[in-house]
PDB file of C-alpha atoms in Angstrom:
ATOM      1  CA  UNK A   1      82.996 116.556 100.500  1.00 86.00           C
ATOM      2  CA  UNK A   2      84.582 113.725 102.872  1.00 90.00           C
ATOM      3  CA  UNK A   3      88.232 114.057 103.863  1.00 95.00           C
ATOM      4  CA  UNK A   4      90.179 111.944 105.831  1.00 96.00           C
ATOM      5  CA  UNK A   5      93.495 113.104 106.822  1.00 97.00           C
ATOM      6  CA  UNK A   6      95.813 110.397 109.075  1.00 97.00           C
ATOM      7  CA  UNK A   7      98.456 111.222 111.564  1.00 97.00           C
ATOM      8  CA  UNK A   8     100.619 109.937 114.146  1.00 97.00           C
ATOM      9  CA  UNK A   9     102.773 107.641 111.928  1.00 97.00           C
ATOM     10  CA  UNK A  10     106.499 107.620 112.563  1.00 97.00           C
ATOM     11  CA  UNK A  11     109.201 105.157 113.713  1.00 98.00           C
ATOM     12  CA  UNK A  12     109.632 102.637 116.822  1.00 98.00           C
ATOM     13  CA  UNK A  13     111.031  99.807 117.542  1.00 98.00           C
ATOM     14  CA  UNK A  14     109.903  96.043 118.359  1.00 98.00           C
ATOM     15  CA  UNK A  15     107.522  95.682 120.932  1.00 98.00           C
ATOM     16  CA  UNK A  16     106.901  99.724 121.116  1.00 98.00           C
ATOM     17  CA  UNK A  17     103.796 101.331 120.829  1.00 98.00           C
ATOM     18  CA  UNK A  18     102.161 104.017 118.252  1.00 98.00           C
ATOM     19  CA  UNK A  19      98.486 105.862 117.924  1.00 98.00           C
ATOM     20  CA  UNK A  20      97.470 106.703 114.524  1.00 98.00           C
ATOM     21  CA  UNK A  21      94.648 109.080 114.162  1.00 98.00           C
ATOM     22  CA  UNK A  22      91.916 109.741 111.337  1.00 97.00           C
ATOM     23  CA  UNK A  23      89.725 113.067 111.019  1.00 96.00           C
ATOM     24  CA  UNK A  24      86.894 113.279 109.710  1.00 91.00           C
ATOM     25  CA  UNK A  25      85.308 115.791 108.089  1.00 91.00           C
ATOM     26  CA  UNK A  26      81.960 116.187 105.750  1.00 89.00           C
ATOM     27  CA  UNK A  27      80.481 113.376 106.502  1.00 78.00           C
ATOM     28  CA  UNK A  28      76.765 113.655 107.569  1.00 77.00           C
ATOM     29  CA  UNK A  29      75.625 109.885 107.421  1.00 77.00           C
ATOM     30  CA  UNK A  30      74.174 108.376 110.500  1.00 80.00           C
ATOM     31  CA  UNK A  31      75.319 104.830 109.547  1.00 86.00           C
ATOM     32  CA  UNK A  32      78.880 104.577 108.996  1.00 90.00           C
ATOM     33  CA  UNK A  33      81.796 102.564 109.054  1.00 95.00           C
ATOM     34  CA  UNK A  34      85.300 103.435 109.613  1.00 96.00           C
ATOM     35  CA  UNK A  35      88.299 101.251 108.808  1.00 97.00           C
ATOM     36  CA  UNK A  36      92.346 101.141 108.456  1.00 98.00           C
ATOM     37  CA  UNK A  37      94.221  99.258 106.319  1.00 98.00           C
ATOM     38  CA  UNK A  38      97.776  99.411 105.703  1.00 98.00           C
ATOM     39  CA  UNK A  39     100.130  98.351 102.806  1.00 98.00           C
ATOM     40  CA  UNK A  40     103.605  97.020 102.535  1.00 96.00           C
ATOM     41  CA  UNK A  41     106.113  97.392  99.227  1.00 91.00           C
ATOM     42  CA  UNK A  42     105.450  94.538  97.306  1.00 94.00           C
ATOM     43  CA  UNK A  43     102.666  93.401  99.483  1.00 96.00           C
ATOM     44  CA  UNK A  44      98.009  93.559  98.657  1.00 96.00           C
ATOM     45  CA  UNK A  45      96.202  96.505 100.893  1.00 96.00           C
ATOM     46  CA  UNK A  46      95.750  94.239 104.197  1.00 96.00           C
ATOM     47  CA  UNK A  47      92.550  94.759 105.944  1.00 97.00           C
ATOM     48  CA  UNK A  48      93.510  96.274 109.615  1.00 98.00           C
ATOM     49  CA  UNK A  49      90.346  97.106 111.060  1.00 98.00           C
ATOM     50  CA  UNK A  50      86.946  98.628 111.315  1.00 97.00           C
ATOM     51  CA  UNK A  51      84.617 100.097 113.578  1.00 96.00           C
ATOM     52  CA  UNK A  52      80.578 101.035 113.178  1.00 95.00           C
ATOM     53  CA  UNK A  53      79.044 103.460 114.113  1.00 90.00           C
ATOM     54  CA  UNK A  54      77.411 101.880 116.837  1.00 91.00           C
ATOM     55  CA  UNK A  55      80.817 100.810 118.605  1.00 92.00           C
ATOM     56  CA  UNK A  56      81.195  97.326 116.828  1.00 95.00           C
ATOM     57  CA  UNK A  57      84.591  96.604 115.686  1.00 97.00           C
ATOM     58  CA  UNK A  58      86.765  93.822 113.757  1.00 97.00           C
ATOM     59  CA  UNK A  59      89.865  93.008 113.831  1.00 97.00           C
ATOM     60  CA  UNK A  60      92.373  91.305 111.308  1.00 96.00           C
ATOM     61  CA  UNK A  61      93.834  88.133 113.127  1.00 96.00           C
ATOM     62  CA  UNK A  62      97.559  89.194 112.493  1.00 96.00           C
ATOM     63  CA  UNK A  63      97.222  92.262 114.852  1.00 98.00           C
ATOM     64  CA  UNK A  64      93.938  91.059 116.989  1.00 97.00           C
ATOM     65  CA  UNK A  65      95.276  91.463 120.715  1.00 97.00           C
ATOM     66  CA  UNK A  66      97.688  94.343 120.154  1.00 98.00           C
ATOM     67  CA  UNK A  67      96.071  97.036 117.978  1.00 98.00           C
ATOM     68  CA  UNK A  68      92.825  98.542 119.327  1.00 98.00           C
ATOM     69  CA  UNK A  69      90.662 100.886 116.955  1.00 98.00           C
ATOM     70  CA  UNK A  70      88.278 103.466 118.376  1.00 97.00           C
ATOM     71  CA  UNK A  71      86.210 107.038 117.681  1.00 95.00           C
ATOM     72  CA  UNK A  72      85.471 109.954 119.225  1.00 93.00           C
ATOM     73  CA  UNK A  73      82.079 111.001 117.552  1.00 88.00           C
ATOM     74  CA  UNK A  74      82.825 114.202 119.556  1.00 90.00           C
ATOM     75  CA  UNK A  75      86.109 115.005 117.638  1.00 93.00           C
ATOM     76  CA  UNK A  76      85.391 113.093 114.379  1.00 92.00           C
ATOM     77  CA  UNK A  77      88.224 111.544 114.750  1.00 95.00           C
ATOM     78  CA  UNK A  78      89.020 107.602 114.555  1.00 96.00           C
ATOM     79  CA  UNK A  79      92.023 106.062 116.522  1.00 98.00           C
ATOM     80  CA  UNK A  80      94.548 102.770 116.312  1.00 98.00           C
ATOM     81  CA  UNK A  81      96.292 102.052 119.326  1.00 98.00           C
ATOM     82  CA  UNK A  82      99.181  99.952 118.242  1.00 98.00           C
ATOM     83  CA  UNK A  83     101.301  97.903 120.955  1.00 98.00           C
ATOM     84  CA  UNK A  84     103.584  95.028 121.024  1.00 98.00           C
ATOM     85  CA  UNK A  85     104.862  96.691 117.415  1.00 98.00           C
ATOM     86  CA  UNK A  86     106.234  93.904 114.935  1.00 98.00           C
ATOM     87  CA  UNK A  87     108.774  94.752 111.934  1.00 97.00           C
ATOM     88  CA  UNK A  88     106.302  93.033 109.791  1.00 96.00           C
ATOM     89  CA  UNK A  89     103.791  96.085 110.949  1.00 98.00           C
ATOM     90  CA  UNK A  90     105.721  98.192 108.796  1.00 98.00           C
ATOM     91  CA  UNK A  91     103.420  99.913 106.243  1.00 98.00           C
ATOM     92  CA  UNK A  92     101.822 103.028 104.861  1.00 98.00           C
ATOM     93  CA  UNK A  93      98.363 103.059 106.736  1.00 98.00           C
ATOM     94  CA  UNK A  94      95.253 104.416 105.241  1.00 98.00           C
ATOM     95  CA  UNK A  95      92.338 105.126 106.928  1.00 97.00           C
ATOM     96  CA  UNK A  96      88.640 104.715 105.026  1.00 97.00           C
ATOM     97  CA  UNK A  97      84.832 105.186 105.749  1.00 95.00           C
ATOM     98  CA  UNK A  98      81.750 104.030 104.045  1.00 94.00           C
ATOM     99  CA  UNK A  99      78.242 105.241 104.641  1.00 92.00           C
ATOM    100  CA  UNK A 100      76.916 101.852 105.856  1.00 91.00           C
ATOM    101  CA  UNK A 101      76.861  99.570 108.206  1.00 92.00           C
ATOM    102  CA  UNK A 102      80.735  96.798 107.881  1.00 93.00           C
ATOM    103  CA  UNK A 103      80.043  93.540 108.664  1.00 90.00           C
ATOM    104  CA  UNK A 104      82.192  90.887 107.646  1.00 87.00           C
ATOM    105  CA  UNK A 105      86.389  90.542 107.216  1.00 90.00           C
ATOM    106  CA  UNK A 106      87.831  94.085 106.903  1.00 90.00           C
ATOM    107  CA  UNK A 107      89.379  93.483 103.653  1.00 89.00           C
ATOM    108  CA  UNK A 108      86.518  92.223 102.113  1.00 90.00           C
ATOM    109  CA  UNK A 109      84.285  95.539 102.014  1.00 91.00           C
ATOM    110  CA  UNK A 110      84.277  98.460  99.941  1.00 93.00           C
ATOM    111  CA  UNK A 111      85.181 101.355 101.503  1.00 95.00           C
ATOM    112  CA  UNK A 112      83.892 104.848  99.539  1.00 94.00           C
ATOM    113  CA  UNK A 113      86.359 107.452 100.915  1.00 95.00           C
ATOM    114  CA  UNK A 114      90.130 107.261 101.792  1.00 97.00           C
ATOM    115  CA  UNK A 115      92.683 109.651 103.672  1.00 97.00           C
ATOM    116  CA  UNK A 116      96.754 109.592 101.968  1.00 97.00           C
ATOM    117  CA  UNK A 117      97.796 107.451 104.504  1.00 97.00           C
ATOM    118  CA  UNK A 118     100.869 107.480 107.141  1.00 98.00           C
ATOM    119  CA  UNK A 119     103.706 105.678 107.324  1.00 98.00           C
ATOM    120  CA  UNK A 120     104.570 103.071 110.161  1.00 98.00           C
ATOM    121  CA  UNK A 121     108.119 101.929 110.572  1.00 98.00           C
ATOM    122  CA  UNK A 122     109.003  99.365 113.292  1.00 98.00           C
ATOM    123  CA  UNK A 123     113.236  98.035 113.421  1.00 97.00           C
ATOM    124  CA  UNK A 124     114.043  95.203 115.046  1.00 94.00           C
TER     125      UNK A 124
END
């Protein structure tokens, strides 16, 4: 069974930084995509950003330039480097895998398996 559990959420203020971190666990497919989205009150699921299993990654425009997503294949684990933090970053994120191959805007695929999510909290 797939399980993804995030951490590193937590509070900071404008133009601070934050790593959020997805493991991984159960999943056995050699193509794979990996994703995080996050989600406002009020506000649709937005799209963050995704990374293949070869190393290929996509970025929403609203955070292109200050969040960076990576893996560790060695420690099943996903990352999002967050700088230059925004109060409109403020959101549960979720992180999300699917057993093929993303291409495309990150809030346009399907995603198969999600982790509960961690909050992000950014004051002016």
């Amino acid at each position: 069974q797939v399980q993804l559990v995030e951490s590193g959420g937590g509070s900071v203020q404008a133009g601070g930084s934050l790593r959020l971190s997805c493991a991984f666990s159960g999943y056995t497919f050699s193509n794979y995509c990996l994703a995080w989205f996050r989600q406002a009150p009020g506000k649709e699921r937005e799209g963050v950003a995704n990374i293949n299993n070869d190393g290929g990654t996509t970025y929403a425009d609203s955070v292109k330039g200050r969040f960076t997503i990576s893996q560790d294949s060695a420690k099943n684990t996903m990352y999002l480097q967050m700088d230059s933090l925004k109060p409109e970053d403020t959101a549960m994120y979720y992180c999300a895998a699917r057993p093929f191959y993303c291409s495309g805007p990150v809030s346009l695929i399907i995603y198969n398996f999600w982790g509960q999510g961690t909050q992000v909290t950014v004051s002016s």
